[in-house]
CSV table of C-alpha atoms in Angstrom, one decimal:
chain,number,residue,atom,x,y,z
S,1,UNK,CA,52.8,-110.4,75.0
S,2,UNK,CA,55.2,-112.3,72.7
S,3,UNK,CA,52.8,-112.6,70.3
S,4,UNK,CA,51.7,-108.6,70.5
S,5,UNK,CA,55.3,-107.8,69.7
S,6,UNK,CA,55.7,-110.3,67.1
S,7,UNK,CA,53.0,-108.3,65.6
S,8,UNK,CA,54.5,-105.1,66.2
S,9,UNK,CA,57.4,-105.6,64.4
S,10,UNK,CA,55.8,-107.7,61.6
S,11,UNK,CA,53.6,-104.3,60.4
S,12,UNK,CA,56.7,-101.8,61.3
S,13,UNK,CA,59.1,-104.2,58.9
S,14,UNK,CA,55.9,-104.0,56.0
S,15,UNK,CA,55.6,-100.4,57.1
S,16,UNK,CA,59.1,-100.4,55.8
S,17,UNK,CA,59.5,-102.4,53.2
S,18,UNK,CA,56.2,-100.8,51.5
S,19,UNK,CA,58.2,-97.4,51.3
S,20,UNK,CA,61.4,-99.2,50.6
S,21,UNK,CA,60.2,-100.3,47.6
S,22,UNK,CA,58.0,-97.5,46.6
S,23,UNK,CA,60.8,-94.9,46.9
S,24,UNK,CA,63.6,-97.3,45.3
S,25,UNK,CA,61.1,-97.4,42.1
S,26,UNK,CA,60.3,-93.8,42.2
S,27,UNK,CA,64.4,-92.7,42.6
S,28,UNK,CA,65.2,-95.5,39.4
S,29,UNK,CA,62.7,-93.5,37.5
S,30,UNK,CA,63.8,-90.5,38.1
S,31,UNK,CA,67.6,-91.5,38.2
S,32,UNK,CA,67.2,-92.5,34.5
S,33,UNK,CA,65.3,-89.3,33.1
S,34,UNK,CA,68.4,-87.4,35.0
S,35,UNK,CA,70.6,-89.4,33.1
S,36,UNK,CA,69.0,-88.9,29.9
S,37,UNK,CA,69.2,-85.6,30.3
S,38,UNK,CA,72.5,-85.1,31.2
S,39,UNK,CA,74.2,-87.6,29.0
S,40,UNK,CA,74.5,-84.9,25.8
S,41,UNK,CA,76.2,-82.2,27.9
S,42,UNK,CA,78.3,-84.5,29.7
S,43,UNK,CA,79.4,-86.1,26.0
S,44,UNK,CA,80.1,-82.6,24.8
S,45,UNK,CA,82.1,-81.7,27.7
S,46,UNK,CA,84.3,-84.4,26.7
S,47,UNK,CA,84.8,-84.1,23.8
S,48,UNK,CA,85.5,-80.2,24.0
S,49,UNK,CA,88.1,-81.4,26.5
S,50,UNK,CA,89.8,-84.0,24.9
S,51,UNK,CA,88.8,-83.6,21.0
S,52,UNK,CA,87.9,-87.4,21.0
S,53,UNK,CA,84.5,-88.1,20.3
S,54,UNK,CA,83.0,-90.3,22.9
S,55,UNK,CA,81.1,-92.4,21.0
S,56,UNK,CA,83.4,-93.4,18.7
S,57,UNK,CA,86.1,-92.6,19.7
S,58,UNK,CA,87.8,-90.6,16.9
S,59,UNK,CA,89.9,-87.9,17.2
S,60,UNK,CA,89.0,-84.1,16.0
S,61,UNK,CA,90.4,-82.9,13.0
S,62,UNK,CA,92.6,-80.0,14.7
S,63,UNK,CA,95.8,-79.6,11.8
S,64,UNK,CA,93.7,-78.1,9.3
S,65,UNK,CA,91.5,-74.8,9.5
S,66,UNK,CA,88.2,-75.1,7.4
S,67,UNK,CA,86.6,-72.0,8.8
S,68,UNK,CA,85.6,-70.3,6.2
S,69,UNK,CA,84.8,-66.9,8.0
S,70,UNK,CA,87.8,-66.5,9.5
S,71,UNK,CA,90.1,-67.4,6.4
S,72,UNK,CA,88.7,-65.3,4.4
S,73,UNK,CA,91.7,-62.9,4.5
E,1,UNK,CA,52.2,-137.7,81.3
E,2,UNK,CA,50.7,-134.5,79.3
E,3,UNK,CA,54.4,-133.4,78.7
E,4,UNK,CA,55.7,-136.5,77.3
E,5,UNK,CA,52.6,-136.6,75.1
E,6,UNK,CA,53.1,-133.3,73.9
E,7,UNK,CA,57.1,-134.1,73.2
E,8,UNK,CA,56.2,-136.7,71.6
E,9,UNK,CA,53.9,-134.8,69.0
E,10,UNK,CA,56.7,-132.0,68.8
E,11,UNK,CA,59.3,-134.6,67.7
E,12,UNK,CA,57.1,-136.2,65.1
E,13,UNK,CA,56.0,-133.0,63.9
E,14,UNK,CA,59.9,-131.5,63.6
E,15,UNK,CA,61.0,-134.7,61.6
E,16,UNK,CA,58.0,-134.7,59.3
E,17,UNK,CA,59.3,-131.2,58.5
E,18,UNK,CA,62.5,-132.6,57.5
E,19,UNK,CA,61.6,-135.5,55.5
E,20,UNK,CA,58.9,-133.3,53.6
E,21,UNK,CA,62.1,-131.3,53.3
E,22,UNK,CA,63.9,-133.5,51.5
E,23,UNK,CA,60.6,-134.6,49.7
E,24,UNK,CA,60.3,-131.4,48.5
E,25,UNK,CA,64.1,-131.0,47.6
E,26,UNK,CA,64.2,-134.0,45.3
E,27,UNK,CA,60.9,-133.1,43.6
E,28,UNK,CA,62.4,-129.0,43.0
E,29,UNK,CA,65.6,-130.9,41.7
E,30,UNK,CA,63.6,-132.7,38.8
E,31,UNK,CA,61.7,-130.1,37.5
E,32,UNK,CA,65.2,-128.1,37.6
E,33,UNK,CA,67.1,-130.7,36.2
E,34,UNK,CA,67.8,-129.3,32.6
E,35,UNK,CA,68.6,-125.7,34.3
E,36,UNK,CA,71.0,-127.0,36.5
E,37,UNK,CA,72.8,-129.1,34.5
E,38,UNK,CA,73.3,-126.0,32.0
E,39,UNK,CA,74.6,-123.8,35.5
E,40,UNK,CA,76.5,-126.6,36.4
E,41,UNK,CA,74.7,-126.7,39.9
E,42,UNK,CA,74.6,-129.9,42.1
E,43,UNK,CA,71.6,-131.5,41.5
E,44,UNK,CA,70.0,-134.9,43.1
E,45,UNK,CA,68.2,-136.3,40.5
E,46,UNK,CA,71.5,-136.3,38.0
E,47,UNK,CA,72.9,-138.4,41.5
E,48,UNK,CA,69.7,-140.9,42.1
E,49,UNK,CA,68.8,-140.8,38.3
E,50,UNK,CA,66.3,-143.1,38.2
E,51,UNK,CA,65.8,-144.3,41.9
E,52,UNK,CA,64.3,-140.2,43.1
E,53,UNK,CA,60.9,-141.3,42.9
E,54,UNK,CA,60.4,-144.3,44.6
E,55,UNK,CA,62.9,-142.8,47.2
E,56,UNK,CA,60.7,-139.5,47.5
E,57,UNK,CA,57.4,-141.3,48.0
E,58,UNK,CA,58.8,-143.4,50.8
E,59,UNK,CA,59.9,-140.4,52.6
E,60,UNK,CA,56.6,-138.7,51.9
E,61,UNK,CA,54.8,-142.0,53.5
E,62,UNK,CA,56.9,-141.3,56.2
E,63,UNK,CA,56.6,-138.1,56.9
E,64,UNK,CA,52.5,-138.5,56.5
E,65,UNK,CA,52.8,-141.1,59.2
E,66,UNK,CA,54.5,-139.1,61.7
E,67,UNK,CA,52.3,-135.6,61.0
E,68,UNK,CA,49.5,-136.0,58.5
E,69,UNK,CA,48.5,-132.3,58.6
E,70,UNK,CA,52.4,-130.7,58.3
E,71,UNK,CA,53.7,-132.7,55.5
E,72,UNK,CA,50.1,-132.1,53.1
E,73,UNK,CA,50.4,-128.8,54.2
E,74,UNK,CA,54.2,-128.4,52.8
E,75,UNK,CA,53.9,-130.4,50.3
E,76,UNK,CA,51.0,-128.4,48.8
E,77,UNK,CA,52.4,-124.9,49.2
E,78,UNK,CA,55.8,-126.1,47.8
E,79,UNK,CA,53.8,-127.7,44.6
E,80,UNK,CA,51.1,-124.6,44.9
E,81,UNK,CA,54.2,-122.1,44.6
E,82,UNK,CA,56.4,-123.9,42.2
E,83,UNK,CA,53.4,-124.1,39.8
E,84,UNK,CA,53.0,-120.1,40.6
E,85,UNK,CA,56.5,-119.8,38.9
E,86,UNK,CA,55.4,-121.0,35.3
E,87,UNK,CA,52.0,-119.2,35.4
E,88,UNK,CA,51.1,-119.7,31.9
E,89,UNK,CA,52.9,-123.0,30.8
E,90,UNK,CA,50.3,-125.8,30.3
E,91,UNK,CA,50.9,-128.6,32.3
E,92,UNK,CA,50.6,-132.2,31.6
E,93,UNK,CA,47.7,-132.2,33.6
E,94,UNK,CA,46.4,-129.8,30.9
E,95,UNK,CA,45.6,-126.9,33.0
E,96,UNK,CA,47.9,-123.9,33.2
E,97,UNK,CA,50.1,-123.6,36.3
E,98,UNK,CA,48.3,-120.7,37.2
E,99,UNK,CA,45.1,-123.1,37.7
E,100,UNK,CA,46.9,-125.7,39.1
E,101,UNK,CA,48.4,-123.2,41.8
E,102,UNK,CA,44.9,-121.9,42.3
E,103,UNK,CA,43.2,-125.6,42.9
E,104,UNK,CA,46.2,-126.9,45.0
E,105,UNK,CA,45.6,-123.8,47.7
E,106,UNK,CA,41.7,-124.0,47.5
E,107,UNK,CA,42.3,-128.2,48.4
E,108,UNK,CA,45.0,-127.4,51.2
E,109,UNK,CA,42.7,-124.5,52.9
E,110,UNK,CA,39.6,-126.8,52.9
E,111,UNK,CA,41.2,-130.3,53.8
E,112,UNK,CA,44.0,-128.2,56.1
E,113,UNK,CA,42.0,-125.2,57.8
E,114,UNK,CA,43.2,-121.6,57.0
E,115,UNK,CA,45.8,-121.3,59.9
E,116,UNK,CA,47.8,-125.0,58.9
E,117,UNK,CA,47.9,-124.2,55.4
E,118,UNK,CA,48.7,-120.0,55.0
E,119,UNK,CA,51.6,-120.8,57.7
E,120,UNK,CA,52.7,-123.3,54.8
E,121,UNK,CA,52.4,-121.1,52.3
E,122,UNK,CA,54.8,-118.6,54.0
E,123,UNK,CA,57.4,-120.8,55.4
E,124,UNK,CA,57.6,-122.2,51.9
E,125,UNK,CA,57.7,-118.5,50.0
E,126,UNK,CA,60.7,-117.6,53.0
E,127,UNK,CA,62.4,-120.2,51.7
E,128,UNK,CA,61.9,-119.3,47.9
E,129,UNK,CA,63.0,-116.1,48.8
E,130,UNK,CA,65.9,-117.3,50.9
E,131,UNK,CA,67.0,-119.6,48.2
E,132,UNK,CA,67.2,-117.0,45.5
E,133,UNK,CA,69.0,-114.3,47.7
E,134,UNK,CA,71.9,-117.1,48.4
E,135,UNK,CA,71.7,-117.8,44.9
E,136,UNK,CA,72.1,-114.5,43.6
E,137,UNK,CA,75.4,-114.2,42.0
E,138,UNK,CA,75.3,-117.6,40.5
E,139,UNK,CA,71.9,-117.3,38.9
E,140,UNK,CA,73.0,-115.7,35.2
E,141,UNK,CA,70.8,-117.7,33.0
E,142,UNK,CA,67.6,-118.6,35.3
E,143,UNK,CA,65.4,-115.2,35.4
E,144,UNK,CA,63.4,-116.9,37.8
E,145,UNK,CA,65.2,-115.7,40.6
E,146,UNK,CA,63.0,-113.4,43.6
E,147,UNK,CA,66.1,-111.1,44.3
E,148,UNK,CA,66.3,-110.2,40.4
E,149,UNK,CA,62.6,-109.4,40.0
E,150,UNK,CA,61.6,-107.8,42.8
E,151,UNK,CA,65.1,-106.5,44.3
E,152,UNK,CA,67.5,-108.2,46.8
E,153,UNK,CA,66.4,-105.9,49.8
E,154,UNK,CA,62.7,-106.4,49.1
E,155,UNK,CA,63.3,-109.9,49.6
E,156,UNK,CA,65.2,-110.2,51.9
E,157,UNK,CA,62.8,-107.7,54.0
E,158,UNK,CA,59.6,-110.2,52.8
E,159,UNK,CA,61.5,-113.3,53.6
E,160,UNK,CA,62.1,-112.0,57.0
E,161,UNK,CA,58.0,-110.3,57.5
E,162,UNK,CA,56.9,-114.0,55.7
E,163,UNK,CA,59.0,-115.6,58.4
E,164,UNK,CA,57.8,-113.6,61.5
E,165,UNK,CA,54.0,-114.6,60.2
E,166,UNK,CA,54.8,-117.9,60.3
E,167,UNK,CA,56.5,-117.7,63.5
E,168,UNK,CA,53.2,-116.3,64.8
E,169,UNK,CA,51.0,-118.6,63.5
E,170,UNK,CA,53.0,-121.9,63.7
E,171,UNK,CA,56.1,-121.3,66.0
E,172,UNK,CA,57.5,-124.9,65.6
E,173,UNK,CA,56.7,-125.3,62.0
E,174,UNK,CA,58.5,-122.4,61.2
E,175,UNK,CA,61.9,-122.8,63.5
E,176,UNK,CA,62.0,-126.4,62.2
E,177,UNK,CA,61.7,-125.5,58.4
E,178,UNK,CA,64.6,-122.4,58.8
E,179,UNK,CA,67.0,-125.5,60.7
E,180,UNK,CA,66.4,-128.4,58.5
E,181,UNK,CA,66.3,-126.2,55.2
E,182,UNK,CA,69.8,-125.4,56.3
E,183,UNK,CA,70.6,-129.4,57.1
E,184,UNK,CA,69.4,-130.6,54.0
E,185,UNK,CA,71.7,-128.3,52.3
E,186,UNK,CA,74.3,-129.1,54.2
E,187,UNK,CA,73.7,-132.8,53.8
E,188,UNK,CA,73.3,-132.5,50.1
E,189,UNK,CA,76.3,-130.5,49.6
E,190,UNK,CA,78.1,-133.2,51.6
E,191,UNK,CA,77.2,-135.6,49.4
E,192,UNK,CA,78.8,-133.3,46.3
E,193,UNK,CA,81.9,-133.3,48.0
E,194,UNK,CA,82.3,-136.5,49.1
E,195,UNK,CA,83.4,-138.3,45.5
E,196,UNK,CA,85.8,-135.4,44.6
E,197,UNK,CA,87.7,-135.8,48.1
E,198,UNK,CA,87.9,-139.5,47.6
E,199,UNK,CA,88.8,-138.7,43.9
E,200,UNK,CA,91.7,-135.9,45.5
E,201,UNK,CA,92.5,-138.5,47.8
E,202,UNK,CA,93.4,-141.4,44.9
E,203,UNK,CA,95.1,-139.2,42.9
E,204,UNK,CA,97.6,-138.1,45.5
E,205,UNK,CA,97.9,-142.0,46.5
């Protein structure tokens, strides 16, 4: 009987660990092609926020008007 | 007189374990000498410098003459799987360590039966896997390490499955190897301590 449990719980913990690991590797995968994703629009958020790039951290040129449309008059 | 017979057999078997253990220990901390002396991790062979062999192959003689079958048996798996983690190094034997790895199992299943020499195997990749989860945080440099490779939980969750199948195919060999893995340790790390107490303890005189 000990030795039928022992088994029992052997193949539930694989059982377990098998789809641990499987769906840990899957969710990295997918995690990272999220991220990828949403980096650019997160980084111009920012920076339309703050006027600091986030890369290098420079600020936006905001004293001097070089719209040309707009100044035409 | 069956009992006393079969006590008897028990205790020699549980302190072959440990002086295989130690075998084992001393032979992991020369091949991980330069590593650890790079970490700055306690190792024996920087302590017994010369004197780890002879030391290592008296214990071994021991440990053979208490339980023949367990100390080959851990000896083999520890050298099978310590060769497994340099698969494609050429050894001074001039094989690979993959094909050292592969020779060392195919002599332990023959001369050892399947049952003596997989529970060896398993006890000795629980405590890999052990070994590398406690070492977890200070392991920067060595990419060796289990819980880097294949994930902390993973193997944590394999150490525990290995240990359960060894439990189930060897219940003393395993229980043994989990308490004198822990001893040996313990033991070892005394021996770390020891000089820099007595070294805390002159300075203050």
């Amino acid at each position: 009987m000990f030795y039928y449990n022992l088994l029992s719980i052997i193949l539930a913990l694989s059982v377990f660990l098998l789809g641990y690991a499987l769906g840990r590797r899957v969710g990295k995968k997918e995690g990272i092609s999220e991220g990828i994703a949403l980096i650019p629009i997160e980084w111009r958020k920012q920076m339309l926020e703050t006027s600091i790039c986030p890369l290098c951290r420079k600020k936006l040129n905001t004293y001097v008007n070089y719209d040309n449309i707009n100044n035409r008059e | 007189m069956w009992p006393t017979i079969f006590k008897i057999s028990l205790l020699k078997k549980v302190f072959s374990v440990f002086l295989t253990g130690f075998v084992i220990k001393i032979m992991d901390d020369y091949s991980d000498q330069n590593i650890d002396i790079l970490i700055g991790k306690p190792n024996l062979s920087i302590v017994m410098e010369l004197g780890g062999l002879p030391y290592a192959l008296l214990l071994f003689l021991l440990s053979f003459l208490l339980d023949a079958s367990t100390s080959i048996g851990l000896f083999l798996a520890s050298f099978a799987l310590g060769m497994a983690g340099s698969l494609n190094v050429k050894m001074p034997s001039g094989l690979y360590g993959y094909q050292e790895s592969i020779i060392t199992v195919l002599f332990g299943f023959l001369v050892l039966g399947r049952v003596n020499m997989t529970s060896s195997m398993l006890i000795i990749a629980t405590i890999q896997l052990w070994d590398d989860l406690i070492d977890y945080k200070k392991d920067g440099i060595n990419k060796k390490n289990w819980a880097f490779i294949i994930g902390k939980v993973e193997a944590l969750l394999l150490a525990i499955i290995f240990f359960l199948l060894t439990l189930y195919l060897d219940c003393v060999k395993a229980i043994s190897t989990i308490i004198f893995m822990h001893i040996i340790v313990y033991m070892i790390n005394l021996l770390f301590k020891t000089p820099q107490k007595i070294l805390d303890i002159e300075g203050k005189l």
